[in-house]
PDB file of C-alpha atoms in Angstrom:
ATOM      1  CA  MET A   1     -88.039 -66.852  59.863  1.00  0.00           C
ATOM      2  CA  ILE A   2     -89.094 -66.148  56.258  1.00  0.00           C
ATOM      3  CA  ASP A   3     -86.298 -62.992  56.409  1.00  0.00           C
ATOM      4  CA  ARG A   4     -83.380 -65.507  56.883  1.00  0.00           C
ATOM      5  CA  PRO A   5     -80.492 -64.876  54.221  1.00  0.00           C
ATOM      6  CA  VAL A   6     -80.991 -67.471  51.038  1.00  0.00           C
ATOM      7  CA  GLY A   7     -77.125 -68.104  51.664  1.00  0.00           C
ATOM      8  CA  GLU A   8     -78.542 -70.676  54.422  1.00  0.00           C
ATOM      9  CA  LEU A   9     -80.905 -72.036  52.110  1.00  0.00           C
ATOM     10  CA  LEU A  10     -77.624 -72.913  50.098  1.00  0.00           C
ATOM     11  CA  LYS A  11     -75.643 -74.408  53.325  1.00  0.00           C
ATOM     12  CA  GLY A  12     -78.420 -77.086  53.766  1.00  0.00           C
ATOM     13  CA  LYS A  13     -79.193 -78.274  50.359  1.00  0.00           C
ATOM     14  CA  SER A  14     -78.036 -81.591  49.939  1.00  0.00           C
ATOM     15  CA  GLY A  15     -75.849 -82.132  46.377  1.00  0.00           C
ATOM     16  CA  PRO A  16     -74.254 -79.833  44.393  1.00  0.00           C
ATOM     17  CA  ASN A  17     -75.028 -76.194  44.603  1.00  0.00           C
ATOM     18  CA  LEU A  18     -73.483 -75.211  41.502  1.00  0.00           C
ATOM     19  CA  LEU A  19     -72.572 -77.121  38.179  1.00  0.00           C
ATOM     20  CA  SER A  20     -71.402 -75.578  34.965  1.00  0.00           C
ATOM     21  CA  VAL A  21     -70.313 -76.301  31.137  1.00  0.00           C
ATOM     22  CA  ALA A  22     -68.508 -74.628  28.801  1.00  0.00           C
ATOM     23  CA  ALA A  23     -70.175 -72.725  26.197  1.00  0.00           C
ATOM     24  CA  THR A  24     -68.826 -75.038  23.546  1.00  0.00           C
ATOM     25  CA  ALA A  25     -70.560 -78.212  25.270  1.00  0.00           C
ATOM     26  CA  THR A  26     -73.630 -79.383  23.744  1.00  0.00           C
ATOM     27  CA  VAL A  27     -77.279 -79.365  25.142  1.00  0.00           C
ATOM     28  CA  MET A  28     -77.236 -83.136  25.064  1.00  0.00           C
ATOM     29  CA  GLU A  29     -73.576 -83.000  27.463  1.00  0.00           C
ATOM     30  CA  ALA A  30     -75.446 -80.375  29.520  1.00  0.00           C
ATOM     31  CA  VAL A  31     -78.697 -82.273  29.846  1.00  0.00           C
ATOM     32  CA  ALA A  32     -76.694 -85.112  30.913  1.00  0.00           C
ATOM     33  CA  LEU A  33     -75.154 -83.842  33.836  1.00  0.00           C
ATOM     34  CA  MET A  34     -78.406 -81.946  34.751  1.00  0.00           C
ATOM     35  CA  ASP A  35     -80.149 -85.575  34.858  1.00  0.00           C
ATOM     36  CA  GLU A  36     -77.297 -87.094  36.516  1.00  0.00           C
ATOM     37  CA  LYS A  37     -77.429 -84.410  39.491  1.00  0.00           C
ATOM     38  CA  SER A  38     -81.111 -84.262  39.571  1.00  0.00           C
ATOM     39  CA  LEU A  39     -81.066 -80.164  38.375  1.00  0.00           C
ATOM     40  CA  GLY A  40     -82.704 -78.123  36.226  1.00  0.00           C
ATOM     41  CA  SER A  41     -80.099 -75.856  35.350  1.00  0.00           C
ATOM     42  CA  VAL A  42     -76.429 -75.247  34.964  1.00  0.00           C
ATOM     43  CA  LEU A  43     -74.273 -72.753  34.823  1.00  0.00           C
ATOM     44  CA  VAL A  44     -72.440 -71.767  31.289  1.00  0.00           C
ATOM     45  CA  ARG A  45     -69.000 -70.834  30.993  1.00  0.00           C
ATOM     46  CA  ASP A  46     -66.842 -68.933  28.274  1.00  0.00           C
ATOM     47  CA  ALA A  47     -63.436 -69.888  27.170  1.00  0.00           C
ATOM     48  CA  SER A  48     -62.095 -67.805  30.245  1.00  0.00           C
ATOM     49  CA  GLY A  49     -64.086 -69.355  32.707  1.00  0.00           C
ATOM     50  CA  ALA A  50     -66.150 -66.777  33.153  1.00  0.00           C
ATOM     51  CA  MET A  51     -69.890 -66.976  33.624  1.00  0.00           C
ATOM     52  CA  ALA A  52     -71.546 -66.603  30.248  1.00  0.00           C
ATOM     53  CA  GLY A  53     -75.344 -67.724  30.896  1.00  0.00           C
ATOM     54  CA  ILE A  54     -77.587 -69.860  32.464  1.00  0.00           C
ATOM     55  CA  PHE A  55     -79.037 -73.312  30.892  1.00  0.00           C
ATOM     56  CA  THR A  56     -82.260 -73.931  32.109  1.00  0.00           C
ATOM     57  CA  GLU A  57     -85.556 -76.660  31.748  1.00  0.00           C
ATOM     58  CA  ARG A  58     -87.427 -73.805  30.211  1.00  0.00           C
ATOM     59  CA  ASP A  59     -84.460 -73.216  27.692  1.00  0.00           C
ATOM     60  CA  LEU A  60     -84.502 -76.969  26.583  1.00  0.00           C
ATOM     61  CA  MET A  61     -87.946 -76.636  25.706  1.00  0.00           C
ATOM     62  CA  ARG A  62     -88.265 -73.336  24.629  1.00  0.00           C
ATOM     63  CA  ARG A  63     -84.773 -72.973  22.507  1.00  0.00           C
ATOM     64  CA  VAL A  64     -84.243 -76.567  21.571  1.00  0.00           C
ATOM     65  CA  VAL A  65     -87.096 -78.695  21.281  1.00  0.00           C
ATOM     66  CA  ARG A  66     -89.626 -76.219  20.166  1.00  0.00           C
ATOM     67  CA  GLN A  67     -86.971 -75.179  17.524  1.00  0.00           C
ATOM     68  CA  GLY A  68     -86.208 -78.383  16.290  1.00  0.00           C
ATOM     69  CA  ARG A  69     -82.472 -78.068  17.026  1.00  0.00           C
ATOM     70  CA  ASP A  70     -80.305 -81.227  17.481  1.00  0.00           C
ATOM     71  CA  PRO A  71     -79.102 -81.572  21.214  1.00  0.00           C
ATOM     72  CA  LYS A  72     -76.224 -83.501  19.814  1.00  0.00           C
ATOM     73  CA  THR A  73     -74.951 -80.717  18.052  1.00  0.00           C
ATOM     74  CA  THR A  74     -76.218 -77.556  19.305  1.00  0.00           C
ATOM     75  CA  PRO A  75     -73.809 -75.651  21.768  1.00  0.00           C
ATOM     76  CA  MET A  76     -74.987 -74.286  24.902  1.00  0.00           C
ATOM     77  CA  SER A  77     -73.820 -70.523  23.517  1.00  0.00           C
ATOM     78  CA  ALA A  78     -76.449 -70.663  21.015  1.00  0.00           C
ATOM     79  CA  VAL A  79     -79.583 -71.625  23.416  1.00  0.00           C
ATOM     80  CA  MET A  80     -78.537 -70.296  27.136  1.00  0.00           C
ATOM     81  CA  SER A  81     -79.811 -67.809  28.684  1.00  0.00           C
ATOM     82  CA  PRO A  82     -77.407 -64.771  28.831  1.00  0.00           C
ATOM     83  CA  ASP A  83     -76.998 -61.787  31.594  1.00  0.00           C
ATOM     84  CA  VAL A  84     -77.946 -63.739  34.284  1.00  0.00           C
ATOM     85  CA  ARG A  85     -79.353 -61.590  36.995  1.00  0.00           C
ATOM     86  CA  HIS A  86     -78.225 -62.817  40.567  1.00  0.00           C
ATOM     87  CA  MET A  87     -78.564 -61.811  44.096  1.00  0.00           C
ATOM     88  CA  PRO A  88     -76.576 -61.825  47.202  1.00  0.00           C
ATOM     89  CA  PRO A  89     -76.443 -64.824  50.030  1.00  0.00           C
ATOM     90  CA  THR A  90     -77.315 -61.968  52.156  1.00  0.00           C
ATOM     91  CA  GLU A  91     -80.601 -61.222  50.627  1.00  0.00           C
ATOM     92  CA  SER A  92     -83.830 -62.799  52.492  1.00  0.00           C
ATOM     93  CA  MET A  93     -85.247 -65.735  51.125  1.00  0.00           C
ATOM     94  CA  VAL A  94     -88.562 -64.006  50.647  1.00  0.00           C
ATOM     95  CA  GLU A  95     -87.096 -61.098  48.519  1.00  0.00           C
ATOM     96  CA  VAL A  96     -85.514 -63.698  46.509  1.00  0.00           C
ATOM     97  CA  LEU A  97     -88.856 -65.301  45.719  1.00  0.00           C
ATOM     98  CA  ARG A  98     -90.635 -61.941  45.186  1.00  0.00           C
ATOM     99  CA  VAL A  99     -87.867 -61.049  42.196  1.00  0.00           C
ATOM    100  CA  MET A 100     -88.240 -64.875  40.709  1.00  0.00           C
ATOM    101  CA  ILE A 101     -92.179 -64.540  40.691  1.00  0.00           C
ATOM    102  CA  GLU A 102     -92.276 -60.761  39.282  1.00  0.00           C
ATOM    103  CA  HIS A 103     -89.749 -61.466  36.680  1.00  0.00           C
ATOM    104  CA  GLY A 104     -91.135 -65.427  35.993  1.00  0.00           C
ATOM    105  CA  TYR A 105     -87.755 -67.092  37.080  1.00  0.00           C
ATOM    106  CA  ARG A 106     -87.502 -70.484  37.970  1.00  0.00           C
ATOM    107  CA  HIS A 107     -83.908 -70.391  38.963  1.00  0.00           C
ATOM    108  CA  MET A 108     -81.710 -67.315  40.974  1.00  0.00           C
ATOM    109  CA  LEU A 109     -78.247 -67.409  40.942  1.00  0.00           C
ATOM    110  CA  ILE A 110     -76.707 -66.791  44.332  1.00  0.00           C
ATOM    111  CA  ALA A 111     -73.521 -64.871  44.009  1.00  0.00           C
ATOM    112  CA  ASP A 112     -71.011 -63.059  46.783  1.00  0.00           C
ATOM    113  CA  GLY A 113     -69.052 -60.112  44.926  1.00  0.00           C
ATOM    114  CA  GLY A 114     -69.888 -61.587  41.477  1.00  0.00           C
ATOM    115  CA  LYS A 115     -68.718 -64.800  42.041  1.00  0.00           C
ATOM    116  CA  PRO A 116     -71.262 -67.685  41.654  1.00  0.00           C
ATOM    117  CA  VAL A 117     -71.951 -69.709  45.015  1.00  0.00           C
ATOM    118  CA  GLY A 118     -74.978 -71.507  43.930  1.00  0.00           C
ATOM    119  CA  VAL A 119     -78.402 -71.456  42.322  1.00  0.00           C
ATOM    120  CA  VAL A 120     -81.815 -71.621  44.087  1.00  0.00           C
ATOM    121  CA  SER A 121     -84.912 -72.934  42.570  1.00  0.00           C
ATOM    122  CA  ILE A 122     -88.211 -71.588  43.251  1.00  0.00           C
ATOM    123  CA  ARG A 123     -89.163 -75.353  44.362  1.00  0.00           C
ATOM    124  CA  ASP A 124     -86.089 -74.833  47.036  1.00  0.00           C
ATOM    125  CA  LEU A 125     -87.655 -71.651  48.043  1.00  0.00           C
ATOM    126  CA  MET A 126     -91.073 -73.399  48.327  1.00  0.00           C
ATOM    127  CA  ASN A 127     -89.724 -76.160  50.368  1.00  0.00           C
ATOM    128  CA  ALA A 128     -87.978 -74.266  52.744  1.00  0.00           C
ATOM    129  CA  MET A 129     -90.772 -72.094  53.449  1.00  0.00           C
ATOM    130  CA  VAL A 130     -92.811 -74.875  54.341  1.00  0.00           C
ATOM    131  CA  ALA A 131     -90.171 -76.532  56.489  1.00  0.00           C
ATOM    132  CA  ILE A 132     -90.039 -73.554  58.409  1.00  0.00           C
ATOM    133  CA  GLY A 133     -93.777 -73.074  58.795  1.00  0.00           C
ATOM    134  CA  VAL A 134     -94.903 -70.048  56.698  1.00  0.00           C
ATOM    135  CA  TRP A 135     -97.116 -72.731  55.387  1.00  0.00           C
ATOM    136  CA  LYS A 136     -99.247 -75.308  56.994  1.00  0.00           C
ATOM    137  CA  ALA A 137    -101.474 -78.100  56.006  1.00  0.00           C
ATOM    138  CA  SER A 138    -104.963 -77.842  56.745  1.00  0.00           C
TER     139      SER A 138
END
């Protein structure tokens, strides 16, 4: 069961799997969208629409709050995480989780042939593993 493809997890998620903002959007705009949709991350797209990075709750804390930046004027391009690592939807949930733990990621972009299809959080993976019985309450 734990070797199920992560793409199956995306299909079963309620709500949007993939939201994005322009690199010129402000932190305030991105955070409002994240809050409205109850997400911990949004993808960031450049002027051509190509993926430029990801913005997460961790980025908000480290690159905005801690550095004293104004969320109303700071653009995503200044605080996003560029060069987003991604994995294919055919990869097993356990392998995605392993990579996330190994590299300290809380969110992983799932892309098919380089095209983003969704984002999974470490919480999504943990919930799925509990649901399929990998961990049981004692």
